[in-house]
Short mmCIF file of C-alpha atoms and ligand atoms in Angstrom, two decimals:
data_model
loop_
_atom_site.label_atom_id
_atom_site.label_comp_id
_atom_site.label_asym_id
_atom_site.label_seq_id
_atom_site.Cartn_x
_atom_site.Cartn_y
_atom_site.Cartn_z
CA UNK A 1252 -6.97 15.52 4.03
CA UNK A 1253 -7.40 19.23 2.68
CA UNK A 1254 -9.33 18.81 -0.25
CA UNK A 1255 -6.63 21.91 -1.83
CA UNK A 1256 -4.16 20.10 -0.78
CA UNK A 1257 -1.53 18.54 -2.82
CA UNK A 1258 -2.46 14.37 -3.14
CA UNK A 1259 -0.66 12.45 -0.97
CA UNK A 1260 0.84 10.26 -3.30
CA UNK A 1261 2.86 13.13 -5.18
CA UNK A 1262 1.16 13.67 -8.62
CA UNK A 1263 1.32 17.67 -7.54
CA UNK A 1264 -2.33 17.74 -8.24
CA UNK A 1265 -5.03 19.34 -5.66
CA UNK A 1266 -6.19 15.95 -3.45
CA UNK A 1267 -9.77 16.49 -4.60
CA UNK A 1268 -9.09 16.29 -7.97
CA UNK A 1269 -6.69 12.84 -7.35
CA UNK A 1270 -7.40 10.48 -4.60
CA UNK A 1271 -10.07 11.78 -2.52
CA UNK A 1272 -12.81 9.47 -4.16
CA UNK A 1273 -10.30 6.41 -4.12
CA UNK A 1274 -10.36 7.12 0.16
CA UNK A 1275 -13.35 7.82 0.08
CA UNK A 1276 -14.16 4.19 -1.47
CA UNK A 1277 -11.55 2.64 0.32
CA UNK A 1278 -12.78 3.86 3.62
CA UNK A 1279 -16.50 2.85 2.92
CA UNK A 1280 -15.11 -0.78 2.02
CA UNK A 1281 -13.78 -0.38 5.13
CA UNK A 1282 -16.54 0.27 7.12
CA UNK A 1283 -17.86 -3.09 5.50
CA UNK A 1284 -15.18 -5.13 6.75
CA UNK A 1285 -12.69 -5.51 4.71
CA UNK A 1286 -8.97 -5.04 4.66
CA UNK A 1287 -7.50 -2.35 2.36
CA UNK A 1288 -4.81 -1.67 1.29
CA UNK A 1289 -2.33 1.13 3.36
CA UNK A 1290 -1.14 4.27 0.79
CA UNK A 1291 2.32 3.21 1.46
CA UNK A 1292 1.89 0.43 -0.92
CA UNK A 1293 0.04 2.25 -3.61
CA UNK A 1294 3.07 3.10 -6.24
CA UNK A 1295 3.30 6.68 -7.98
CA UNK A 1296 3.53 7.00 -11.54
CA UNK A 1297 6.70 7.88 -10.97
CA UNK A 1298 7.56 5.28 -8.87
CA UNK A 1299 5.84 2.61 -11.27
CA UNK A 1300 8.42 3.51 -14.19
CA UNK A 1301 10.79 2.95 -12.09
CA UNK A 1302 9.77 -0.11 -11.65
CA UNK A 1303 8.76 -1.14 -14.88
CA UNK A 1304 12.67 -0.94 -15.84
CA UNK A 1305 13.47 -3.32 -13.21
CA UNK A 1306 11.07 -5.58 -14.18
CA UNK A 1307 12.19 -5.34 -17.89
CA UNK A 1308 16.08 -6.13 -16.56
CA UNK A 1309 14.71 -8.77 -15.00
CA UNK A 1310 12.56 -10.37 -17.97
CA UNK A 1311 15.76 -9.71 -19.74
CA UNK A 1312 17.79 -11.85 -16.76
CA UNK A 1313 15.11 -14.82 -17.70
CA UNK A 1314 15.92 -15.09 -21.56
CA UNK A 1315 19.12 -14.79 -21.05
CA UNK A 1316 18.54 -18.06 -19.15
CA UNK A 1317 16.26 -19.58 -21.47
CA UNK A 1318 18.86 -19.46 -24.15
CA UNK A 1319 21.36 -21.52 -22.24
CA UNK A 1320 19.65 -23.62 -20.09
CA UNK A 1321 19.96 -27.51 -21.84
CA UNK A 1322 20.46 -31.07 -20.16
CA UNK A 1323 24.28 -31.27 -18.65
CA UNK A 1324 24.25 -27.88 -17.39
CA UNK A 1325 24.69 -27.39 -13.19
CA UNK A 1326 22.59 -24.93 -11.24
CA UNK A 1327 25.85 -23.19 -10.45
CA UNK A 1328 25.96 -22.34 -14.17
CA UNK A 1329 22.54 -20.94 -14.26
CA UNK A 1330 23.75 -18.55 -11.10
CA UNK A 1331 26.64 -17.47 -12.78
CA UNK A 1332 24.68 -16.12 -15.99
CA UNK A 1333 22.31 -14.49 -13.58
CA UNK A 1334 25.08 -12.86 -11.84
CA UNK A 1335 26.65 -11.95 -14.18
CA UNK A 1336 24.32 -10.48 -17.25
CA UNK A 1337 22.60 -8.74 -14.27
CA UNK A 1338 25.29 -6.72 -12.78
CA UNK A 1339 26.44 -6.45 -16.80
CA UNK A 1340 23.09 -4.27 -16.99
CA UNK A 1341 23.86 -2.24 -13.96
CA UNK A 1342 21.12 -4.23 -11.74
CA UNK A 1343 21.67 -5.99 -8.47
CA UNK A 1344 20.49 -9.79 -7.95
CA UNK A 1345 17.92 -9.53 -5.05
CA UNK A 1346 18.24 -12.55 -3.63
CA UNK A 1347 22.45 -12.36 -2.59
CA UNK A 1348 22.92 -12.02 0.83
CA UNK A 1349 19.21 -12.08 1.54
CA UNK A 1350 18.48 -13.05 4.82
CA UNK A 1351 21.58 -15.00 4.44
CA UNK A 1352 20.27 -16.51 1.04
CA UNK A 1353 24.19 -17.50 -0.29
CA UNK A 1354 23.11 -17.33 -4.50
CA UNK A 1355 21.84 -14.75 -6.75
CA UNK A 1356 18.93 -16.83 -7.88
CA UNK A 1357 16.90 -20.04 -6.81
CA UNK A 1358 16.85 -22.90 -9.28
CA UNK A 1359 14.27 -25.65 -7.77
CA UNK A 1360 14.21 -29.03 -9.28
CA UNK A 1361 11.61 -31.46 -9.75
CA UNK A 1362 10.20 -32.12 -6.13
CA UNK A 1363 11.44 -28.96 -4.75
CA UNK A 1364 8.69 -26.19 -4.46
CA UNK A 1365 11.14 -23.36 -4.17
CA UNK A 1366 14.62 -22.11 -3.11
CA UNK A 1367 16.76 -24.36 -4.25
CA UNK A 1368 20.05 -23.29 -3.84
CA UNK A 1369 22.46 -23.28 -7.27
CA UNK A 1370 25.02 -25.91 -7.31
CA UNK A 1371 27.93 -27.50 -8.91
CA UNK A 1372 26.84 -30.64 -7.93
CA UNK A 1373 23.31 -29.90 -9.25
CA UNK A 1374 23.55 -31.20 -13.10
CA UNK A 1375 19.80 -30.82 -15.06
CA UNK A 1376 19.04 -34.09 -16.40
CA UNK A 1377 16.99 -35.39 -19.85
CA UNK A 1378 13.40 -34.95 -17.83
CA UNK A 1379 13.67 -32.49 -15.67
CA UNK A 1380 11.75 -29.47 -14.59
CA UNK A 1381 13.25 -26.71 -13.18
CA UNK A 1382 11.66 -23.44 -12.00
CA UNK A 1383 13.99 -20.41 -12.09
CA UNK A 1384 13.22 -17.68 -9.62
CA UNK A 1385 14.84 -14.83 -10.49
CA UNK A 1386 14.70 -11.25 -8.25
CA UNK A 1387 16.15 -7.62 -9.32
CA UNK A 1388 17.41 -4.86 -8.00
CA UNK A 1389 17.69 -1.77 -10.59
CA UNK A 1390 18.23 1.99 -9.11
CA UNK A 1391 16.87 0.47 -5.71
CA UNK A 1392 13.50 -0.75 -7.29
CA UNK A 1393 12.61 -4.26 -7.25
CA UNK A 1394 11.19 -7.02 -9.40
CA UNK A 1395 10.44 -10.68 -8.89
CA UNK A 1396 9.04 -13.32 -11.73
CA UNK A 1397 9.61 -17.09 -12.38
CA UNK A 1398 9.37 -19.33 -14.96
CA UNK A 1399 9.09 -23.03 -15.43
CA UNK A 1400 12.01 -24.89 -18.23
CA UNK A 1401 11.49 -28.60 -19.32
CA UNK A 1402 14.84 -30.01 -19.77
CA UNK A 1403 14.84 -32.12 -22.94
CA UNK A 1404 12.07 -34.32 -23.48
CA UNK A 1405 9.76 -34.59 -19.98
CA UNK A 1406 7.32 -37.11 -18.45
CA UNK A 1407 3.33 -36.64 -19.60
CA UNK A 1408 2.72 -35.71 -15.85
CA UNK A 1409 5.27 -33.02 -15.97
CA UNK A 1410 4.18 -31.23 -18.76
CA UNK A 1411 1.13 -31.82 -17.52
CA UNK A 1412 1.53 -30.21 -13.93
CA UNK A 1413 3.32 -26.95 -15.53
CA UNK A 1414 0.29 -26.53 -18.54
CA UNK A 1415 -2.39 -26.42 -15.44
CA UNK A 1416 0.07 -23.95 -13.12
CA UNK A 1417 0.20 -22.25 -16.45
CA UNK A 1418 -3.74 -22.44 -16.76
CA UNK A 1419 -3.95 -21.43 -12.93
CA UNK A 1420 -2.07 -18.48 -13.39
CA UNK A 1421 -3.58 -16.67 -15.91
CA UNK A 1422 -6.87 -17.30 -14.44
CA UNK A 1423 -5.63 -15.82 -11.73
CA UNK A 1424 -4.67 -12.91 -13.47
CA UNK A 1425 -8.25 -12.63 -14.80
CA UNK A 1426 -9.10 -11.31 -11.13
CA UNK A 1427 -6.72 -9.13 -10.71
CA UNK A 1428 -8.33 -6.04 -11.28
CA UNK A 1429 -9.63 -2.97 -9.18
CA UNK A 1430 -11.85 -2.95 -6.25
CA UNK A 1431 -11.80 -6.83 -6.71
CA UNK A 1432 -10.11 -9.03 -3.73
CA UNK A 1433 -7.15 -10.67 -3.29
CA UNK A 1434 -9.75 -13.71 -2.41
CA UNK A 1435 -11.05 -14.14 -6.11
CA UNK A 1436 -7.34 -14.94 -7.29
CA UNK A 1437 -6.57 -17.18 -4.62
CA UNK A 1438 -10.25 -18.90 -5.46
CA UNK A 1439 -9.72 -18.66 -9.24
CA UNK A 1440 -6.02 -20.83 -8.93
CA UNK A 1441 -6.93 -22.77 -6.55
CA UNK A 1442 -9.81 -24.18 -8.38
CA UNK A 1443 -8.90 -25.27 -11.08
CA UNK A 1444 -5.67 -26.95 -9.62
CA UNK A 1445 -8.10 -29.04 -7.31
CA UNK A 1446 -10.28 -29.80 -10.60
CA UNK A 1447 -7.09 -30.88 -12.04
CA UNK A 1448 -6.35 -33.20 -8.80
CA UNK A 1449 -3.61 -31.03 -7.83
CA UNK A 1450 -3.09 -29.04 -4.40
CA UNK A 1451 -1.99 -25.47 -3.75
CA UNK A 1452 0.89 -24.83 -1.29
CA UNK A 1453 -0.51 -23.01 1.73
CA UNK A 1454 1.48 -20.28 3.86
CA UNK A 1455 4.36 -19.95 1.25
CA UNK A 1456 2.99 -17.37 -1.50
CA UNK A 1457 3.13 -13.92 -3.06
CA UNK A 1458 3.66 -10.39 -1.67
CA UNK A 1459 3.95 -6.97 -2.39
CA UNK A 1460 6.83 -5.88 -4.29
CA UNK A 1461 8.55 -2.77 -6.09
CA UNK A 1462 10.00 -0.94 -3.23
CA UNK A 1463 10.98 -3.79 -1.22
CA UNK A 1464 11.44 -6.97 -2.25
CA UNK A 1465 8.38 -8.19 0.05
CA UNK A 1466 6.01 -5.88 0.75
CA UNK A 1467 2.33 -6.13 2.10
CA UNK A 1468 0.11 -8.07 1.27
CA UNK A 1469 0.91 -11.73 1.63
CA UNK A 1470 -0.81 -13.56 -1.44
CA UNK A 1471 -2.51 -17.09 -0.82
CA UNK A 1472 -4.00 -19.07 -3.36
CA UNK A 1473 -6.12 -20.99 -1.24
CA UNK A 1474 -8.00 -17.89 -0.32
CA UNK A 1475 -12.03 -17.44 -0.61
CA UNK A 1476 -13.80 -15.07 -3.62
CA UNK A 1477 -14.70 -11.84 -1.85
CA UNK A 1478 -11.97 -11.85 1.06
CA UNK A 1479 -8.72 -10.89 1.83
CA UNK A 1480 -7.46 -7.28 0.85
CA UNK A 1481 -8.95 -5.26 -1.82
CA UNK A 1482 -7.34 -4.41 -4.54
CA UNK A 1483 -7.24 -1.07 -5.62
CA UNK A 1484 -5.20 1.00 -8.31
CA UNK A 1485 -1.27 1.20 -8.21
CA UNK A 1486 -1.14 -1.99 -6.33
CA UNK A 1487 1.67 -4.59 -7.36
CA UNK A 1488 2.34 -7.96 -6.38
CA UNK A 1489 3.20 -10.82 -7.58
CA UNK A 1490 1.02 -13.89 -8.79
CA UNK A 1491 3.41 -17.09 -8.14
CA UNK A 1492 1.18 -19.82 -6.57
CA UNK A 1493 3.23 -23.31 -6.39
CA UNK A 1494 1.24 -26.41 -7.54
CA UNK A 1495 1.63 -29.35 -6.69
CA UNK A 1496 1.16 -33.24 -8.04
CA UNK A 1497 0.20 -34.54 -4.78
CA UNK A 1498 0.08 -33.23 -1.06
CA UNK A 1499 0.23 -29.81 -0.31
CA UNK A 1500 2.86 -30.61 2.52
CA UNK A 1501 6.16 -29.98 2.54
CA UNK A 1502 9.52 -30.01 4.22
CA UNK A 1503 12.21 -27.31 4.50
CA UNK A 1504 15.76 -28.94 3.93
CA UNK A 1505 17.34 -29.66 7.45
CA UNK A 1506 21.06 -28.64 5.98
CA UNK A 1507 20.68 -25.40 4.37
CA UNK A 1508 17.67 -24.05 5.82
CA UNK A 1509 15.77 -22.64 2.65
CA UNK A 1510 14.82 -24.95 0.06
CA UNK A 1511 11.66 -26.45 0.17
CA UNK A 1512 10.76 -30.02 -0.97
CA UNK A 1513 6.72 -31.62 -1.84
CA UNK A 1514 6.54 -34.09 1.63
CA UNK A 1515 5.87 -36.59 -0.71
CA UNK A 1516 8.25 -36.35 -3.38
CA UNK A 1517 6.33 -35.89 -5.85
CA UNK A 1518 6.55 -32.95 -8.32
CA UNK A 1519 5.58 -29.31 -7.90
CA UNK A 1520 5.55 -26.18 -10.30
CA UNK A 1521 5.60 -23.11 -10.24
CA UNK A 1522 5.15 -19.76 -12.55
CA UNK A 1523 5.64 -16.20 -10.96
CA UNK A 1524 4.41 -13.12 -12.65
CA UNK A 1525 4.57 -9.21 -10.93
CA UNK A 1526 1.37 -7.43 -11.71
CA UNK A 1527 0.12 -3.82 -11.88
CA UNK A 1528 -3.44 -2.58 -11.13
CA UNK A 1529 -4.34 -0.78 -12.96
CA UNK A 1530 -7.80 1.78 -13.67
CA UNK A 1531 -9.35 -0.41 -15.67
CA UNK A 1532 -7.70 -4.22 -14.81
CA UNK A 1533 -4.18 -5.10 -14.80
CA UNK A 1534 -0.79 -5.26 -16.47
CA UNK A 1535 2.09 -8.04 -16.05
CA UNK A 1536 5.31 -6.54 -15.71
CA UNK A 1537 7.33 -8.90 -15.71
CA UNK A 1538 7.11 -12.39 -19.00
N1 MF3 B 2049 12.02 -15.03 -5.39
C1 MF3 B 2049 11.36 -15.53 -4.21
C2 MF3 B 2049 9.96 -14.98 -4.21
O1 MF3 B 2049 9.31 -15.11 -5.16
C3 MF3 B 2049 12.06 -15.13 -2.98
C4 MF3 B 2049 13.24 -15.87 -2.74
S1 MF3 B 2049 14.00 -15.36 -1.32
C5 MF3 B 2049 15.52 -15.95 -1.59
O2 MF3 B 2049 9.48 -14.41 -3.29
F1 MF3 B 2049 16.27 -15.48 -0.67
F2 MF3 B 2049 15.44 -17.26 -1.56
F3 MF3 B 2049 15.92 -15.56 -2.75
CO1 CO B 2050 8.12 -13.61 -5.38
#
């Protein structure tokens, strides 16, 4: 690119004085082997305020949750609050209508790892765990973060599993920073859930997101230190790896085609953050 050119990714400044060294890195790392990342999925400043409000509606979407959820309470009623204090707020829920995906949210219970479908016949019981996906549309930007809810007083194991998917992801989010890998998170979670005697669902994991709902790259969290993509400035993904108490296998329900259940029926967690890198590390967009 002409070096007095204006940047490609729109600041309005000369490309020399913007992103020339970041290609110029990039491309070296490339000459080493390793994947980078394409400039379609490196977000403006523009583009990242965008976002950023999404992601606020969205944490907004979650509390609004948090403050109802309680033992009794169906799935179905969850969905309905999402629904409805999103659109309220002038967003869209992401997942309606997505790739035939009939609710606005996924609530997964106990031994399902994720997309559970709300129900009315769904009631949360004394015990539970539930994780609560939830996905935003706002202006046509996207954001994506889950969280885990105990439902009254839970099992040792259970609080158990969710304090070490806690633990994994904010070490996790320790390696999230620029001109690290994608590998070192992946390492970092999966880790410490092994040293914890849990196991890390494979193939199902975390992507790209802000202009799309999934964008490149795929995130695993079973990945090696040092491989996978790099990550580099004005990246965003999310960090959402699903733990589990016992086998990493799983089964996809046979009826409705999406949610996913632990092959052994025993429990799973899971916490999903979006996060920014940034010049100097990272920042969680989403709570
Ligand atoms: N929110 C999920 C994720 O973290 C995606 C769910 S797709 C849906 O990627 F259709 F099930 F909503
Ligand atoms: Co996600």
């Amino acid at each position: 690119m002409e070096p007095n050119k204006p940047c490609w990714c729109g600041s309005g400044k000369k490309y020399k004085k913007c992103h020339k060294a970041f290609d110029e890195k990039l491309h070296l790392l490339k000459m080493q082997g390793h994947i980078i990342p394409d400039h379609s999925i490196i977000k403006t400043p523009e583009q990242i305020e965008k976002i950023r409000l999404s992601a606020d509606l969205n944490t907004a979407v979650l509390d609004a949750v948090a403050a109802e959820i309680r033992p009794g309470m169906s799935t179905q009623e969850i969905d309905d609050i999402v629904y409805t204090y999103t659109v309220d707020h002038g967003g869209i829920p992401a997942p309606l209508n997505y790739e035939g995906f009939p609710k606005s949210v996924c609530t997964s219970i106990n031994d399902q790892i994720c997309h559970g479908i709300p129900s009315e016949d769904d009631i949360l019981q004394e015990g539970d765990i539930v994780n609560v996906d939830v996905s935003t549309i706002l202006d046509g930007y996207f954001s994506d973060a889950s969280r885990m809810f105990m439902i009254g007083e839970v099992p040792e194991n259970a609080k158990r599993l969710i304090q070490v998917t806690e633990e994994c992801v904010r070490l996790g989010l320790e390696q999230a920073k620029p001109w690290g890998f994608l590998g070192d998170i992946g390492e970092a979670v999966n880790t410490h859930a092994q040293t914890n005697g849990y196991q890390v669902v494979r193939d199902i994991g975390g992507h790209g997101v802000g202009l799309e709902f999934h964008e490149e790259p795929f995130v695993s969290y079973v990945t090696r230190r040092g491989t996978e993509m790099v990550l580099a400035p004005g990246m965003m993904f999310t960090i959402e790896p699903m733990i589990n108490e016992g086998t990493f296998e799983y089964t996809v329900d046979r009826d409705n085609g999406w949610t996913v259940y632990t092959a052994d029926g025993l429990l799973s967690a899971q916490i999903e953050y979006m996060v920014l890198i940034t010049e100097t590390g990272h920042e969680v967009l989403t709570k």
